[in-house]
PDB file of C-alpha atoms in Angstrom:
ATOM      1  CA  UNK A   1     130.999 106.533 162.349  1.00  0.00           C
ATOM      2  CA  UNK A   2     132.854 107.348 165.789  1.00  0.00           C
ATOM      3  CA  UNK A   3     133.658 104.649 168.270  1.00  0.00           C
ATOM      4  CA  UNK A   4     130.892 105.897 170.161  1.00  0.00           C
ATOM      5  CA  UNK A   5     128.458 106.218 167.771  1.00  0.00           C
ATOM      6  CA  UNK A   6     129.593 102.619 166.734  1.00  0.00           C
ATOM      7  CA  UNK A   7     128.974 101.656 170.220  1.00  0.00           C
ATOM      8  CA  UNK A   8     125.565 103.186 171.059  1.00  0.00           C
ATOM      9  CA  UNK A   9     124.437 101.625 167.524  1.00  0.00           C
ATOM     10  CA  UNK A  10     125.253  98.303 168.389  1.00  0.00           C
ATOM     11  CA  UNK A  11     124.414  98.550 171.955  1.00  0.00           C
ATOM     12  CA  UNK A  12     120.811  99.606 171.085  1.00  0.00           C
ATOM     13  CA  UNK A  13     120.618  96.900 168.085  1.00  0.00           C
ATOM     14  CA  UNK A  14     121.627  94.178 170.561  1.00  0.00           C
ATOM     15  CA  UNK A  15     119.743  95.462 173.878  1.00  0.00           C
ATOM     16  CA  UNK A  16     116.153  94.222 173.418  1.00  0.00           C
ATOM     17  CA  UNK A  17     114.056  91.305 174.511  1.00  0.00           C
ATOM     18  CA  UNK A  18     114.938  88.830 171.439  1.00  0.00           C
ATOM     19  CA  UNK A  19     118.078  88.738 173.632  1.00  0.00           C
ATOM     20  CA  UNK A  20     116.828  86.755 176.796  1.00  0.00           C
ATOM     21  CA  UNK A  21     115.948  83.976 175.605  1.00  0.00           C
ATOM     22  CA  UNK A  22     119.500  83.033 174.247  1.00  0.00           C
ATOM     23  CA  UNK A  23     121.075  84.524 177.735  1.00  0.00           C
ATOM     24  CA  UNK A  24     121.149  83.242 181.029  1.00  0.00           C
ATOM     25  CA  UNK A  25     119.731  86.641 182.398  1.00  0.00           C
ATOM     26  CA  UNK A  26     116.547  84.838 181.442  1.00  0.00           C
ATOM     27  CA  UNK A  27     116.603  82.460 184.693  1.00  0.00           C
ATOM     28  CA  UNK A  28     116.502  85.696 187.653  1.00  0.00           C
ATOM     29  CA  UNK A  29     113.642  86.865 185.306  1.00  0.00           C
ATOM     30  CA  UNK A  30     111.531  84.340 186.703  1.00  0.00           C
ATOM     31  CA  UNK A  31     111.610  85.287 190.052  1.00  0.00           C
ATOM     32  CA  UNK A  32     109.723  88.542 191.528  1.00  0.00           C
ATOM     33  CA  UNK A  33     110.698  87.737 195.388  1.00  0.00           C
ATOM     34  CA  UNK A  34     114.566  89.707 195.550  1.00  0.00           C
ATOM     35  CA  UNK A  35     115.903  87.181 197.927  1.00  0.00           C
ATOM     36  CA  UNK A  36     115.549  84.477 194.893  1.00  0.00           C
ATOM     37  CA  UNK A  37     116.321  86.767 192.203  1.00  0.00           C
ATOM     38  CA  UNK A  38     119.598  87.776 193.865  1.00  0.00           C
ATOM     39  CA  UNK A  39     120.706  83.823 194.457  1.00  0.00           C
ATOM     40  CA  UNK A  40     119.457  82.880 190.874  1.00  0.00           C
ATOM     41  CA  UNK A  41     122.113  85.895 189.526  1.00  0.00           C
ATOM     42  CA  UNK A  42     124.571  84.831 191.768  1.00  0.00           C
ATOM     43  CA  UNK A  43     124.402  80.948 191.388  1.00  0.00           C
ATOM     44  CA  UNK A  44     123.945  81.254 187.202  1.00  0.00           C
ATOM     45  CA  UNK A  45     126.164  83.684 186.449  1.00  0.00           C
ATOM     46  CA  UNK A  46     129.034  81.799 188.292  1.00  0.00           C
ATOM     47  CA  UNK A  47     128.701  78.850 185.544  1.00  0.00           C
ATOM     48  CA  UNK A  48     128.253  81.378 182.992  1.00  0.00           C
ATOM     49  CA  UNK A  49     131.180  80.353 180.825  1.00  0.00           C
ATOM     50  CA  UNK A  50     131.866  78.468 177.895  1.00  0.00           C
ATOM     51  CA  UNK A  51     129.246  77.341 175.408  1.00  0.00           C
ATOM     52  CA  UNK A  52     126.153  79.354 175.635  1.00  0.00           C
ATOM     53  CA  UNK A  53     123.828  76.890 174.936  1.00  0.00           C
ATOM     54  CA  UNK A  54     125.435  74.396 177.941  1.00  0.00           C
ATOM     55  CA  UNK A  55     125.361  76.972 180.213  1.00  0.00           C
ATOM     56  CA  UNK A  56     121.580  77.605 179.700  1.00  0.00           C
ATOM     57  CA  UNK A  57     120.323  73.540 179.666  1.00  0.00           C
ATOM     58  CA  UNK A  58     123.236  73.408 182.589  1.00  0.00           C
ATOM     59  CA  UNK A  59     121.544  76.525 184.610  1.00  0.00           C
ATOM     60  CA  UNK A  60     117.676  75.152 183.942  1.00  0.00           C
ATOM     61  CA  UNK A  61     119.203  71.824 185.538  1.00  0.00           C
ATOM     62  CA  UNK A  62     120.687  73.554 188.571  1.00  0.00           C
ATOM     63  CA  UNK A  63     117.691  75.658 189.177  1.00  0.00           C
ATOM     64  CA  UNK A  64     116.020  72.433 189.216  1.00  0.00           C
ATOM     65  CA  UNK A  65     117.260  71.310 192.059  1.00  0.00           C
ATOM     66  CA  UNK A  66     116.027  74.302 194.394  1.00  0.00           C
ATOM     67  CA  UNK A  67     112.008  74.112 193.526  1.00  0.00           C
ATOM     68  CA  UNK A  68     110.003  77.152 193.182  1.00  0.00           C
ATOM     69  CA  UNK A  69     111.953  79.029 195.845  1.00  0.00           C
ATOM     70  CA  UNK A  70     115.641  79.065 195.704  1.00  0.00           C
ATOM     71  CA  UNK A  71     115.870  81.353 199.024  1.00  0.00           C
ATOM     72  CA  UNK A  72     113.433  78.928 200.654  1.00  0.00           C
ATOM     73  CA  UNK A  73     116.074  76.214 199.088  1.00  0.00           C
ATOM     74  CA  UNK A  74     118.748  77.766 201.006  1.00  0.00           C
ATOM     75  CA  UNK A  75     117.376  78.608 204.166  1.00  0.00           C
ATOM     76  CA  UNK A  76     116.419  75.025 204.501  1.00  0.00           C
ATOM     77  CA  UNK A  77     119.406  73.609 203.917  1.00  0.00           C
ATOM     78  CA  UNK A  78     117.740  71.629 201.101  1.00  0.00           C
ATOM     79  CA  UNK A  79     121.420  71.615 199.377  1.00  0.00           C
ATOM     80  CA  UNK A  80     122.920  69.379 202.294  1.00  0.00           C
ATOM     81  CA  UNK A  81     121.069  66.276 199.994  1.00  0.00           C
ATOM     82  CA  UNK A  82     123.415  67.540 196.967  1.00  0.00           C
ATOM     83  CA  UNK A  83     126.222  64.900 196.130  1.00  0.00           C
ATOM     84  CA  UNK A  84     128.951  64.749 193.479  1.00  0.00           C
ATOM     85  CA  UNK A  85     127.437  65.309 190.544  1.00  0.00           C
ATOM     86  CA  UNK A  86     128.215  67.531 187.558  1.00  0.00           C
ATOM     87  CA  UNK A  87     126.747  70.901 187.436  1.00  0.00           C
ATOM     88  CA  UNK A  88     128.573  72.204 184.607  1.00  0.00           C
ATOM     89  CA  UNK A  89     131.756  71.869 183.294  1.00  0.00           C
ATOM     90  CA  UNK A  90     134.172  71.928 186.406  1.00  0.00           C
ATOM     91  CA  UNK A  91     131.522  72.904 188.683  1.00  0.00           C
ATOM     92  CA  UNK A  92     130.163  69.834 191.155  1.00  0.00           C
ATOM     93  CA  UNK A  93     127.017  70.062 193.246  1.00  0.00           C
ATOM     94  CA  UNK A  94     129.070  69.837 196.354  1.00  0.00           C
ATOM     95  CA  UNK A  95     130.980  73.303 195.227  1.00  0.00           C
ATOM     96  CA  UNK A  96     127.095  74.084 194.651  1.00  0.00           C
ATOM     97  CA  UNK A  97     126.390  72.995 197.890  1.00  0.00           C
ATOM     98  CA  UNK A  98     129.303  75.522 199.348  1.00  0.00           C
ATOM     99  CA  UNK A  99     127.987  78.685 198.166  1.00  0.00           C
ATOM    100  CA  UNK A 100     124.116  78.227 199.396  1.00  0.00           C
ATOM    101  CA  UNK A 101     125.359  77.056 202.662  1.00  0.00           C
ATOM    102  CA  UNK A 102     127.693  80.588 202.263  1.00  0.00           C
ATOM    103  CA  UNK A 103     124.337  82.202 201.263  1.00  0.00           C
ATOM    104  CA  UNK A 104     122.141  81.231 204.158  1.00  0.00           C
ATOM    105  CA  UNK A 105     124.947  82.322 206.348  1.00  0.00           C
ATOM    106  CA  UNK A 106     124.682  85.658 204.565  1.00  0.00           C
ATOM    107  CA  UNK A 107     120.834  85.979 204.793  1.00  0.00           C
ATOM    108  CA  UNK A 108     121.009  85.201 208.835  1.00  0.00           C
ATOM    109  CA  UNK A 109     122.970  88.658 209.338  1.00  0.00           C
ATOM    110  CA  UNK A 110     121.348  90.646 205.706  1.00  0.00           C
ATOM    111  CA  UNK A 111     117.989  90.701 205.239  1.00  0.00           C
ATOM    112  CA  UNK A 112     119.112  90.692 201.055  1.00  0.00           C
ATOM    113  CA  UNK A 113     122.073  91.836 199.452  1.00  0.00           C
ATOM    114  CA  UNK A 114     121.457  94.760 198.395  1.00  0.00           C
ATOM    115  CA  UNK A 115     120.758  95.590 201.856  1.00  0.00           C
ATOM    116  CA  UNK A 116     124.189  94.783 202.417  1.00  0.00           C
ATOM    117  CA  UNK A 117     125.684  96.936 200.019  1.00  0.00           C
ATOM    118  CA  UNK A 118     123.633  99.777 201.302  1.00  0.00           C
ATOM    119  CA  UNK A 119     125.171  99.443 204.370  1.00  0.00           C
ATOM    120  CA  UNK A 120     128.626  99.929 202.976  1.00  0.00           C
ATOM    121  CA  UNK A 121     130.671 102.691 202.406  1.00  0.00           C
ATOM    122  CA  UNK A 122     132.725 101.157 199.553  1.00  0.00           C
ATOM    123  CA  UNK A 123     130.006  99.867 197.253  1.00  0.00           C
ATOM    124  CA  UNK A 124     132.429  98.236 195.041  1.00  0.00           C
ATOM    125  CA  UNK A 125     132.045  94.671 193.613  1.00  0.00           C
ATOM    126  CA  UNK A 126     135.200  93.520 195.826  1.00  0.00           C
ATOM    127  CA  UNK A 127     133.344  94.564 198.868  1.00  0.00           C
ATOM    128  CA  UNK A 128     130.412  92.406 197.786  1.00  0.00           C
ATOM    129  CA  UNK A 129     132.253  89.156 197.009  1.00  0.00           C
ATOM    130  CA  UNK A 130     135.118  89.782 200.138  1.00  0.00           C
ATOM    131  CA  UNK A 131     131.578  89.284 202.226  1.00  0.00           C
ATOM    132  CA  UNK A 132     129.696  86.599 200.103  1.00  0.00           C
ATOM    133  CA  UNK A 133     133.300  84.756 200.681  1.00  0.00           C
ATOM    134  CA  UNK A 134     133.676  85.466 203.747  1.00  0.00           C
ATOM    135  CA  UNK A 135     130.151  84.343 204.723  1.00  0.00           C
ATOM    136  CA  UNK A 136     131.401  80.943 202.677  1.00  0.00           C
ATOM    137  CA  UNK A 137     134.550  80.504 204.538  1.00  0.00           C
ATOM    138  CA  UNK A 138     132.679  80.831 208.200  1.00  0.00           C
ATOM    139  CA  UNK A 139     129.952  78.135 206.894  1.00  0.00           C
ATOM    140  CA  UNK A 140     132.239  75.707 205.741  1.00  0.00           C
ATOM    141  CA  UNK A 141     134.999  75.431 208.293  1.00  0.00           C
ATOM    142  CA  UNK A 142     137.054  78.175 206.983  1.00  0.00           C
ATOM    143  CA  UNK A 143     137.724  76.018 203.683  1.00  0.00           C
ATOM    144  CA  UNK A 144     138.182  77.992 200.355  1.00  0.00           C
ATOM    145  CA  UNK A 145     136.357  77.126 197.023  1.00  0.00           C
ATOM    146  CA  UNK A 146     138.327  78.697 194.298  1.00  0.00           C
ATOM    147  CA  UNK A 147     135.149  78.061 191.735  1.00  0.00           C
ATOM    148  CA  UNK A 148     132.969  79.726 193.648  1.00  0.00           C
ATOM    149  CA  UNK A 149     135.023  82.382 194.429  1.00  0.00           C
ATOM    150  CA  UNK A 150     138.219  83.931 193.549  1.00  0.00           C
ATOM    151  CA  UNK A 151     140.909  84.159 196.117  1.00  0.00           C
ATOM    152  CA  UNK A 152     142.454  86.970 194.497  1.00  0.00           C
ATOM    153  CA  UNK A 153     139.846  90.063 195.029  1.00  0.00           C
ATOM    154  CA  UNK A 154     142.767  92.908 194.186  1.00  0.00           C
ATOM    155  CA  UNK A 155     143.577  91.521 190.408  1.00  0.00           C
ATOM    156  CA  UNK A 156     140.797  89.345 189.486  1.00  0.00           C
ATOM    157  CA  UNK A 157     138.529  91.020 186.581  1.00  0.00           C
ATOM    158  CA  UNK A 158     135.679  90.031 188.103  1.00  0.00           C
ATOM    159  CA  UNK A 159     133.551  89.268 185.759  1.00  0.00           C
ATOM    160  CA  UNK A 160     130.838  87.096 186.982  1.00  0.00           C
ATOM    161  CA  UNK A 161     129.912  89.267 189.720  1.00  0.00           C
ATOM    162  CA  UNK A 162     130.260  92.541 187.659  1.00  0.00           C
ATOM    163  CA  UNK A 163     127.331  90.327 185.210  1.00  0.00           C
ATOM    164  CA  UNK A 164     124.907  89.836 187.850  1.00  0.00           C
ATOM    165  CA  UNK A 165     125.360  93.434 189.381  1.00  0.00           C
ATOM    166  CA  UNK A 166     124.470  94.615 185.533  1.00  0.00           C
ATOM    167  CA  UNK A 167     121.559  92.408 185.832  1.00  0.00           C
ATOM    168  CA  UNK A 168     120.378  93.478 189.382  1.00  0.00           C
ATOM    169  CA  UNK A 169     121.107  97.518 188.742  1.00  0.00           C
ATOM    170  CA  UNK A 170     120.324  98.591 185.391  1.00  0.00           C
ATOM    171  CA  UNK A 171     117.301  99.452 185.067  1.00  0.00           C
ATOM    172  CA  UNK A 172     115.830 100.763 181.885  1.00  0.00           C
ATOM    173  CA  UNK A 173     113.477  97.543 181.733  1.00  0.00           C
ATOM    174  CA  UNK A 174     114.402  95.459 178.704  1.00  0.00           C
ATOM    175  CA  UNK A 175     116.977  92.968 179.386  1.00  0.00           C
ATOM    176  CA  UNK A 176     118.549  93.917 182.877  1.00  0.00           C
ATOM    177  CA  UNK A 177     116.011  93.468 186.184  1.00  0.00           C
ATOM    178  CA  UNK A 178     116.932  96.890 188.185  1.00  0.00           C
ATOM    179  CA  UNK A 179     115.689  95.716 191.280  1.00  0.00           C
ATOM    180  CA  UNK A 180     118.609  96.905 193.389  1.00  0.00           C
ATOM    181  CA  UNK A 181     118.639 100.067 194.899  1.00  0.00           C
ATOM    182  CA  UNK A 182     121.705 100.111 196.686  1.00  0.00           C
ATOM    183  CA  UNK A 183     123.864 101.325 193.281  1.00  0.00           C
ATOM    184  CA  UNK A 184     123.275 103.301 190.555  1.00  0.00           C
ATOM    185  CA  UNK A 185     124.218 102.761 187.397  1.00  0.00           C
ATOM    186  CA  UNK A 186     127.468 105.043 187.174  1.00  0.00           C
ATOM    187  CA  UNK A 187     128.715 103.082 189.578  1.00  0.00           C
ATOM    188  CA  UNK A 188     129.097  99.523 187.557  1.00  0.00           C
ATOM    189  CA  UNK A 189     131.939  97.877 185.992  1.00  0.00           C
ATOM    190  CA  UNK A 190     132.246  96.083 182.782  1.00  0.00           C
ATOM    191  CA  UNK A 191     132.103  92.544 183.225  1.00  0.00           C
ATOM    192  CA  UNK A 192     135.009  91.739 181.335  1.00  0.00           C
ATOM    193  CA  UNK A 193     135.342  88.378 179.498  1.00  0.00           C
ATOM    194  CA  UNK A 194     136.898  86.958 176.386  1.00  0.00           C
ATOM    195  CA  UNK A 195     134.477  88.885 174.101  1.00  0.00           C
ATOM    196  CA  UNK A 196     134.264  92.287 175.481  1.00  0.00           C
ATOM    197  CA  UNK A 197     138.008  92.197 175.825  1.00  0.00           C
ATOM    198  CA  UNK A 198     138.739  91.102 172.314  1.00  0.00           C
ATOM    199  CA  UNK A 199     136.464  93.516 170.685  1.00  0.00           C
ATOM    200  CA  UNK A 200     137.954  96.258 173.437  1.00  0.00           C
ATOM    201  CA  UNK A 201     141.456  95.880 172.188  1.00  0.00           C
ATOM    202  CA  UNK A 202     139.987  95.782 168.124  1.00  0.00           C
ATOM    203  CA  UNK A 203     138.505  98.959 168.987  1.00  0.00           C
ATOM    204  CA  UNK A 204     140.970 100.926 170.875  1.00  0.00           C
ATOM    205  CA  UNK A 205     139.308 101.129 173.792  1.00  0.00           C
ATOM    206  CA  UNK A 206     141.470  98.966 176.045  1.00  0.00           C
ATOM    207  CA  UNK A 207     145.212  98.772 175.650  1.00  0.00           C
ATOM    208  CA  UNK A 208     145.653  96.432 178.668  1.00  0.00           C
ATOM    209  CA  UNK A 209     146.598  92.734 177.242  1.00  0.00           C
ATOM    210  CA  UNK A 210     145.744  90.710 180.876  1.00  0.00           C
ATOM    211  CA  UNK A 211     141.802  90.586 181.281  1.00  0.00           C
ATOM    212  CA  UNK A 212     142.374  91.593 185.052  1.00  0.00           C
ATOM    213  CA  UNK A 213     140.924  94.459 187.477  1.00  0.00           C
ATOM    214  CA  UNK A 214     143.103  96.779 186.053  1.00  0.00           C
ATOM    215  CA  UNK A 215     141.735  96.029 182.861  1.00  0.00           C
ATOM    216  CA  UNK A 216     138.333  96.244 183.911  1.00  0.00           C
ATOM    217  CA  UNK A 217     138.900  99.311 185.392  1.00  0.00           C
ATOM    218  CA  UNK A 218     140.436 101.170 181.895  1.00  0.00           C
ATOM    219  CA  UNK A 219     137.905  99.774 179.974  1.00  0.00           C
ATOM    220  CA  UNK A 220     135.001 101.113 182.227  1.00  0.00           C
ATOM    221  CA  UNK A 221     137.050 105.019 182.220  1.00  0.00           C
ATOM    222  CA  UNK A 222     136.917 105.040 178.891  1.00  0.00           C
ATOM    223  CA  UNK A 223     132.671 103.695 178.114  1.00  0.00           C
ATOM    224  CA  UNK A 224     132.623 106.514 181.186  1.00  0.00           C
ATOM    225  CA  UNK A 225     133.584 109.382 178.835  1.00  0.00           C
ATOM    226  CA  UNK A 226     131.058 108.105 176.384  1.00  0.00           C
ATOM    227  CA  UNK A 227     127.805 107.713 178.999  1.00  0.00           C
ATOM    228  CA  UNK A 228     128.428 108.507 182.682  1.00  0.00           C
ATOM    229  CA  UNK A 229     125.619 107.759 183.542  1.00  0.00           C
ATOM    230  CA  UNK A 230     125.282 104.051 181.977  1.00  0.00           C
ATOM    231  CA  UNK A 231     128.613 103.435 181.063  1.00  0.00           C
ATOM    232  CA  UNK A 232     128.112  99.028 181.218  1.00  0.00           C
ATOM    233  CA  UNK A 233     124.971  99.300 178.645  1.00  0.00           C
ATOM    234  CA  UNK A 234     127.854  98.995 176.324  1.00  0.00           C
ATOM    235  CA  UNK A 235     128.326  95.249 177.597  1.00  0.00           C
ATOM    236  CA  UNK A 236     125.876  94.044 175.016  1.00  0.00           C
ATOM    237  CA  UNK A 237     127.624  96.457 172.092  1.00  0.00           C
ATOM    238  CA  UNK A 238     130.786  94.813 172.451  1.00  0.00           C
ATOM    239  CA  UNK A 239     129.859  91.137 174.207  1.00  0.00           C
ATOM    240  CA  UNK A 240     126.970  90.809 171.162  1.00  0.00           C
ATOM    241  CA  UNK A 241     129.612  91.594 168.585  1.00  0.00           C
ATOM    242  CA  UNK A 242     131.398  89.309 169.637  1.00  0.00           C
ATOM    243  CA  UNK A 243     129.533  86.957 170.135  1.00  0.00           C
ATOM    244  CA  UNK A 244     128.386  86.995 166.497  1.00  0.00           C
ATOM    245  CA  UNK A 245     131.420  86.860 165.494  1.00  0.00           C
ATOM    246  CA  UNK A 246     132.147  83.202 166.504  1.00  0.00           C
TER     247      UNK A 246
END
């Protein structure tokens, strides 16, 4: 068996609904309205690292806390009652706080964000999170959050916003929601974390020892060559391996 073969055999083993409910793409699934969908991937896949099973009872929590609307949450200002308390891991409610106060700076000027990226020219996931940071920075006194987002948009891999564009783009309606319209497939990148990069290298496919952009952006030339059109289905071939392997 080729490397692709290998690939499209695991990707279609490991691609199917048993998969959400062990997977925090399960949380934007319960949302139809795009405005909550969009904050749900945004907000969840940020604390989506570590222990699988924290970050889901940690994500439920966090979801919590915004009611049946997260957009309504946010345009509110509901989080200005969040204190200091743990969200998960090294993420507080007050860095919570930051990025819906960032968000309902971004929904006064974009009716969604995928409206936003339609506007753009350069559709690329550093445009995205230069303005979801940017929108951050303005409604918080120009203050950065490093865990919310990365202050290094030319090196950084990434990979939680490169998750929740898989989830809001692909759309072949099994795991990933497809409700964005402003990309097409072709045009995502792997989101790139211990797993996929591990069973990269094991593979051949990456050479590239840092898990940084430049990384991310060999790894995605070469699942490319094997499906232009859906290159990042092969996230769950080589994240699921990996996965099982622990």
């Amino acid at each position: 068996m080729d490397i692709k073969d290998f690939l499209d055999f695991h990707a279609e083993r490991i691609n199917n609904k048993d998969f959400i409910k062990d997977d925090p793409v399960q949380f934007p699934r319960r949302y139809n309205r795009l405005q909550d969908i969009e904050i749900v991937s945004f907000l969840v896949t940020t604390i989506a690292w570590g222990n699988r099973k924290m970050i889901l009872r940690n994500s439920e929590k966090m979801l919590e806390k915004m009611g049946v609307s997260p957009y309504d949450y946010v345009m509110s200002g509901g989080f200005e009652s969040l204190g200091t308390a743990n969200v998960h891991r090294t993420f507080f409610e007050y860095n919570m706080a930051y990025m819906l106060r960032g968000f309902r700076q971004f929904y006064t000027a974009y009716d969604s964000m995928d409206a936003f990226m339609a506007s753009c020219t350069d559709k690329s996931p550093q445009t995205l999170v230069a303005a979801l940071r940017q929108a951050a920075l303005d409604a918080n006194g120009g203050i950065p959050d490093v865990r919310c987002y990365s202050s290094d948009l030319k090196n950084s891999a990434l990979k939680r916003v490169n998750l929740a564009l898989r989830w809001l783009v692909r759309d072949d309606g099994i795991v990933d929601l497809g409700v964005w319209k402003s990309l097409k497939k072709s045009q995502l990148y792997i989101p790139l974390d211990v797993h996929v990069g591990d069973i990269a290298r094991e593979t051949g496919l990456l050479t590239r020892r840092s898990n940084d952009w430049r990384a991310v952006e060999e790894l995605t030339a070469q699942l490319r060559r094997f499906d232009p059109e859906d290159p990042i289905k092969y996230d769950f071939a080589l994240f699921g391996i990996g996965v099982e392997r622990k």
